[in-house]
CSV table of C-alpha atoms and ligand atoms in Angstrom, one decimal:
chain,number,residue,atom,x,y,z
N,1,MET,CA,0.0,0.0,0.0
N,2,PHE,CA,1.3,3.4,-1.1
N,3,LEU,CA,0.0,6.6,0.4
N,4,ASP,CA,0.4,10.2,-0.5
N,5,LEU,CA,0.4,12.4,2.6
N,6,ASP,CA,-0.9,16.0,2.1
N,7,GLY,CA,-4.5,16.1,0.9
N,8,THR,CA,-4.7,12.3,1.2
N,9,LEU,CA,-4.0,11.4,4.9
N,10,SER,CA,-4.2,15.0,6.2
N,11,PRO,CA,-6.2,18.0,5.0
N,12,LEU,CA,-4.2,20.7,3.2
N,13,LYS,CA,-3.3,23.7,5.4
N,14,GLU,CA,-2.4,27.2,4.4
N,15,LYS,CA,1.2,26.5,5.3
N,16,PRO,CA,2.6,22.9,4.7
N,17,ALA,CA,4.5,23.4,8.0
N,18,ASP,CA,1.3,23.6,9.9
N,19,VAL,CA,0.2,20.1,9.0
N,20,VAL,CA,0.2,17.7,12.0
N,21,LEU,CA,-0.9,14.0,11.9
N,22,GLU,CA,-3.4,13.1,14.6
N,23,LYS,CA,-2.3,10.4,17.0
N,24,ARG,CA,-5.2,8.1,16.0
N,25,LEU,CA,-4.1,8.3,12.4
N,26,LEU,CA,-0.5,7.4,13.3
N,27,GLU,CA,-1.8,4.4,15.3
N,28,LEU,CA,-3.9,3.4,12.3
N,29,LEU,CA,-0.9,3.6,10.0
N,30,GLN,CA,1.2,1.6,12.5
N,31,GLN,CA,-1.5,-1.2,12.6
N,32,LEU,CA,-1.8,-1.3,8.8
N,33,HIS,CA,2.0,-1.4,8.4
N,34,GLN,CA,2.1,-4.4,10.8
N,35,ARG,CA,-0.8,-6.1,9.1
N,36,LEU,CA,0.8,-5.7,5.7
N,37,ASP,CA,4.1,-7.2,7.0
N,38,GLY,CA,5.8,-3.8,6.4
N,39,ALA,CA,4.4,-3.2,2.9
N,40,LEU,CA,3.1,0.3,3.6
N,41,ALA,CA,5.0,3.3,2.2
N,42,ILE,CA,4.4,7.0,2.1
N,43,ILE,CA,5.1,8.6,-1.3
N,44,SER,CA,5.2,12.4,-1.0
N,45,GLY,CA,6.6,15.6,-2.4
N,46,ARG,CA,8.0,16.4,1.1
N,47,SER,CA,11.6,15.7,2.0
N,48,ILE,CA,12.3,12.5,3.9
N,49,ASP,CA,13.4,14.6,6.9
N,50,ASP,CA,10.1,16.4,6.9
N,51,LEU,CA,8.2,13.1,6.5
N,52,SER,CA,10.1,11.4,9.4
N,53,ARG,CA,9.3,14.4,11.6
N,54,LEU,CA,5.6,14.3,10.8
N,55,LEU,CA,5.3,10.5,11.2
N,56,SER,CA,7.5,10.2,14.3
N,57,PRO,CA,7.6,7.8,16.2
N,58,LEU,CA,6.6,5.6,13.2
N,59,GLU,CA,9.3,4.4,10.9
N,60,LEU,CA,7.8,3.6,7.5
N,61,PRO,CA,9.3,3.0,4.1
N,62,LEU,CA,9.4,6.5,2.5
N,63,ALA,CA,9.8,8.1,-0.9
N,64,GLY,CA,10.4,11.9,-0.6
N,65,GLN,CA,10.6,14.7,-3.1
N,66,HIS,CA,8.6,12.7,-5.6
N,67,GLY,CA,10.9,9.7,-5.4
N,68,ALA,CA,14.3,11.6,-5.6
N,69,GLU,CA,14.9,10.3,-2.0
N,70,ARG,CA,13.9,6.9,-0.8
N,71,HIS,CA,14.2,4.9,2.4
N,72,ASP,CA,13.3,1.3,2.8
N,73,ALA,CA,14.0,-1.6,5.1
N,74,VAL,CA,16.2,-3.4,2.5
N,75,ASN,CA,18.4,-0.6,1.0
N,76,GLY,CA,18.3,2.1,3.6
N,77,TYR,CA,18.5,5.7,2.4
N,78,SER,CA,19.2,6.6,-1.3
N,79,LEU,CA,19.2,9.9,-3.1
N,80,THR,CA,19.1,10.6,-6.9
N,81,GLU,CA,21.6,13.5,-7.0
N,82,PRO,CA,20.1,16.7,-8.4
N,83,ASP,CA,21.9,19.2,-10.6
N,84,TYR,CA,22.9,21.4,-7.7
N,85,ALA,CA,24.2,24.3,-9.8
N,86,THR,CA,21.0,24.7,-11.7
N,87,LEU,CA,18.9,24.4,-8.5
N,88,HIS,CA,21.2,27.0,-6.9
N,89,GLU,CA,20.6,29.4,-9.7
N,90,ALA,CA,16.9,28.9,-9.6
N,91,ARG,CA,16.8,29.4,-5.9
N,92,GLU,CA,18.8,32.7,-6.1
N,93,GLU,CA,16.5,34.0,-8.8
N,94,LEU,CA,13.3,33.0,-6.9
N,95,ASN,CA,14.6,34.6,-3.8
N,96,ARG,CA,14.8,37.9,-5.7
N,97,PHE,CA,11.3,37.3,-7.1
N,98,LEU,CA,10.0,36.8,-3.6
N,99,GLU,CA,11.3,40.2,-2.5
N,100,ALA,CA,8.6,41.7,-4.6
N,101,HIS,CA,6.0,39.0,-3.7
N,102,PRO,CA,6.3,38.4,0.1
N,103,GLU,CA,3.0,36.4,0.2
N,104,LEU,CA,4.8,33.5,-1.6
N,105,GLU,CA,6.8,30.9,0.2
N,106,LEU,CA,9.9,29.2,-1.2
N,107,GLU,CA,10.6,25.8,0.3
N,108,ASP,CA,14.1,24.3,-0.3
N,109,LYS,CA,13.9,20.6,0.0
N,110,GLY,CA,17.5,19.9,-1.0
N,111,ALA,CA,16.9,18.0,-4.2
N,112,SER,CA,13.9,20.2,-5.3
N,113,LEU,CA,12.3,23.6,-4.7
N,114,ALA,CA,8.6,24.3,-4.0
N,115,LEU,CA,7.1,27.7,-4.5
N,116,HIS,CA,3.8,27.8,-2.5
N,117,TYR,CA,1.2,30.4,-3.3
N,118,ARG,CA,-1.7,29.3,-1.1
N,119,ASN,CA,-1.8,32.8,0.4
N,120,ALA,CA,-2.0,34.5,-3.0
N,121,PRO,CA,-4.0,32.3,-5.5
N,122,TYR,CA,-4.5,35.4,-7.7
N,123,LYS,CA,-0.7,35.4,-8.4
N,124,GLN,CA,-0.8,32.1,-10.2
N,125,THR,CA,-0.4,33.6,-13.7
N,126,THR,CA,2.4,36.0,-12.6
N,127,ILE,CA,4.3,33.0,-11.0
N,128,GLU,CA,3.8,30.8,-14.0
N,129,LYS,CA,5.2,33.5,-16.3
N,130,GLN,CA,8.2,34.0,-14.0
N,131,LEU,CA,8.9,30.3,-13.9
N,132,GLU,CA,8.6,29.9,-17.6
N,133,SER,CA,11.2,32.7,-18.2
N,134,LEU,CA,13.4,31.1,-15.6
N,135,ARG,CA,13.1,27.8,-17.4
N,136,GLU,CA,14.0,29.4,-20.7
N,137,ARG,CA,17.2,30.8,-19.2
N,138,LEU,CA,18.2,27.7,-17.3
N,139,GLY,CA,17.2,25.3,-20.1
N,140,ASP,CA,15.9,21.8,-20.0
N,141,ALA,CA,17.8,20.9,-16.8
N,142,LEU,CA,14.9,22.3,-14.9
N,143,ILE,CA,11.6,20.3,-14.6
N,144,MET,CA,8.5,22.0,-13.4
N,145,HIS,CA,5.2,20.6,-12.1
N,146,GLY,CA,2.1,22.4,-10.9
N,147,GLY,CA,0.2,21.0,-7.9
N,148,LYS,CA,-2.4,22.4,-5.6
N,149,SER,CA,-1.2,26.0,-4.9
N,150,VAL,CA,2.3,25.0,-5.5
N,151,PHE,CA,4.9,24.8,-8.3
N,152,GLU,CA,7.6,22.2,-7.9
N,153,LEU,CA,11.0,22.6,-9.5
N,154,ARG,CA,13.5,19.8,-9.8
N,155,THR,CA,16.3,18.7,-12.1
N,156,THR,CA,15.9,14.9,-12.0
N,157,SER,CA,13.1,13.1,-13.8
N,158,CYS,CA,12.0,11.2,-10.7
N,159,ASN,CA,8.3,10.8,-10.2
N,160,LYS,CA,5.9,9.0,-7.9
N,161,GLY,CA,5.3,6.2,-10.5
N,162,GLU,CA,9.0,5.4,-10.6
N,163,ALA,CA,9.2,5.5,-6.8
N,164,ILE,CA,6.4,2.9,-6.7
N,165,HIS,CA,8.1,0.7,-9.3
N,166,GLN,CA,11.3,0.8,-7.2
N,167,PHE,CA,9.5,-0.3,-4.0
N,168,MET,CA,7.8,-3.1,-6.0
N,169,GLN,CA,11.3,-4.6,-6.7
N,170,VAL,CA,12.1,-5.2,-3.1
N,171,THR,CA,10.7,-7.1,-0.1
N,172,PRO,CA,8.1,-6.8,1.4
N,173,PHE,CA,6.4,-5.1,-1.6
N,174,ALA,CA,7.6,-7.5,-4.4
N,175,GLN,CA,5.1,-10.0,-5.8
N,176,ARG,CA,2.1,-8.2,-4.2
N,177,THR,CA,-0.7,-6.1,-5.6
N,178,PRO,CA,-0.1,-2.4,-5.2
N,179,VAL,CA,-2.6,0.1,-4.0
N,180,PHE,CA,-2.0,3.8,-4.3
N,181,LEU,CA,-4.0,6.7,-2.9
N,182,GLY,CA,-3.3,10.3,-3.9
N,183,ASP,CA,-5.1,13.6,-4.5
N,184,ASP,CA,-2.9,15.8,-6.7
N,185,LEU,CA,-1.5,16.1,-10.2
N,186,THR,CA,1.9,14.5,-9.3
N,187,ASP,CA,0.0,11.5,-8.1
N,188,GLU,CA,-1.1,10.7,-11.6
N,189,ASP,CA,2.2,9.0,-12.4
N,190,GLY,CA,1.6,6.8,-9.3
N,191,PHE,CA,-1.9,5.9,-10.6
N,192,GLU,CA,-0.5,4.9,-13.9
N,193,ALA,CA,2.2,2.8,-12.3
N,194,VAL,CA,-0.3,0.8,-10.2
N,195,ASN,CA,-2.7,0.5,-13.2
N,196,ALA,CA,0.1,-1.1,-15.2
N,197,LEU,CA,0.9,-3.5,-12.4
N,198,GLY,CA,-2.8,-4.6,-12.1
N,199,GLY,CA,-3.2,-2.8,-8.8
N,200,TYR,CA,-5.8,-0.3,-7.4
N,201,SER,CA,-5.4,3.4,-8.0
N,202,ILE,CA,-7.6,5.6,-5.8
N,203,LYS,CA,-8.0,9.4,-6.4
N,204,VAL,CA,-8.9,11.5,-3.3
N,205,GLY,CA,-11.3,14.3,-4.2
N,206,GLN,CA,-12.6,15.8,-7.4
N,207,GLY,CA,-10.9,16.3,-10.8
N,208,GLU,CA,-9.9,14.4,-13.8
N,209,THR,CA,-7.7,11.4,-13.1
N,210,ARG,CA,-6.3,8.2,-14.4
N,211,ALA,CA,-7.1,6.5,-11.1
N,212,ARG,CA,-9.8,3.8,-11.3
N,213,TYR,CA,-11.4,4.4,-8.0
N,214,ARG,CA,-12.2,7.5,-5.9
N,215,LEU,CA,-12.7,8.6,-2.3
N,216,ASP,CA,-14.2,12.0,-1.4
N,217,ASP,CA,-11.7,13.4,1.1
N,218,THR,CA,-9.2,12.7,3.8
N,219,GLN,CA,-12.0,11.7,6.2
N,220,ALA,CA,-13.2,9.1,3.7
N,221,VAL,CA,-9.6,7.9,3.4
N,222,GLU,CA,-9.2,7.3,7.1
N,223,ALA,CA,-12.6,5.5,7.3
N,224,TRP,CA,-11.6,3.3,4.3
N,225,LEU,CA,-8.2,2.5,5.8
N,226,LYS,CA,-10.0,1.5,9.1
N,227,THR,CA,-12.4,-0.7,7.2
N,228,CYS,CA,-9.4,-2.4,5.4
N,229,LEU,CA,-7.8,-3.1,8.7
N,230,GLU,CA,-11.0,-4.6,10.2
N,231,GLN,CA,-11.9,-6.7,7.2
N,232,TRP,CA,-8.6,-8.0,5.9
N,233,PRO,CA,-8.2,-11.6,7.0
N,234,VAL,CA,-5.4,-12.1,9.5
N,235,GLU,CA,-3.0,-14.6,8.0
N,236,PRO,CA,-2.4,-17.7,10.2
N,237,ALA,CA,1.1,-17.6,11.7
G,301,MG,MG1,-1.2,15.3,-2.0
């Protein structure tokens, strides 16, 4: 089972830093993780540091920054190195841009940058233009993705689908049927990956999607996860 975090397990907040996972949700994840013999991973745009902090004291397999970082029980930590020079230039330029647009927030995740505009949705077009011109100058090294009130910039072609494929190569995920829940545009790669593997893709909320199933919101996700836990047969030891 692969789960996105923001907008899937926890409602979106004005600032991503304000998100907290309720204790009962952490307990539920812990139980699911045990029941699945460890085959429960979080696949997120957040950094692994940030995910570990949010999930503490749980230690789950993690894919951070859309798969640029991974942590699993078999291989430990791995990072697909970004093009640091290009990221550095982008960060410098965006910091200058932010001086004129203080409502925006630039998050440096190490291998990627996120420009959040939840406090200024009316600036979406201005930001898009700025990022387009940045991309023209820095060239193809920079990959850009729009999400909910955020633009993500990275230099590696990692995505959530590849992150899922990588987990599916290793124990305890290998040879099992994948399930992926996500709510945003970057989750579409994940949906495609599990569709191709004959798994279950589940979109949270409204909007066009390649997912084959749908849940309304984070509350519905929690209720569904609880039902899974209650109804899955316990394998004899
Ligand atoms: Mg999300």
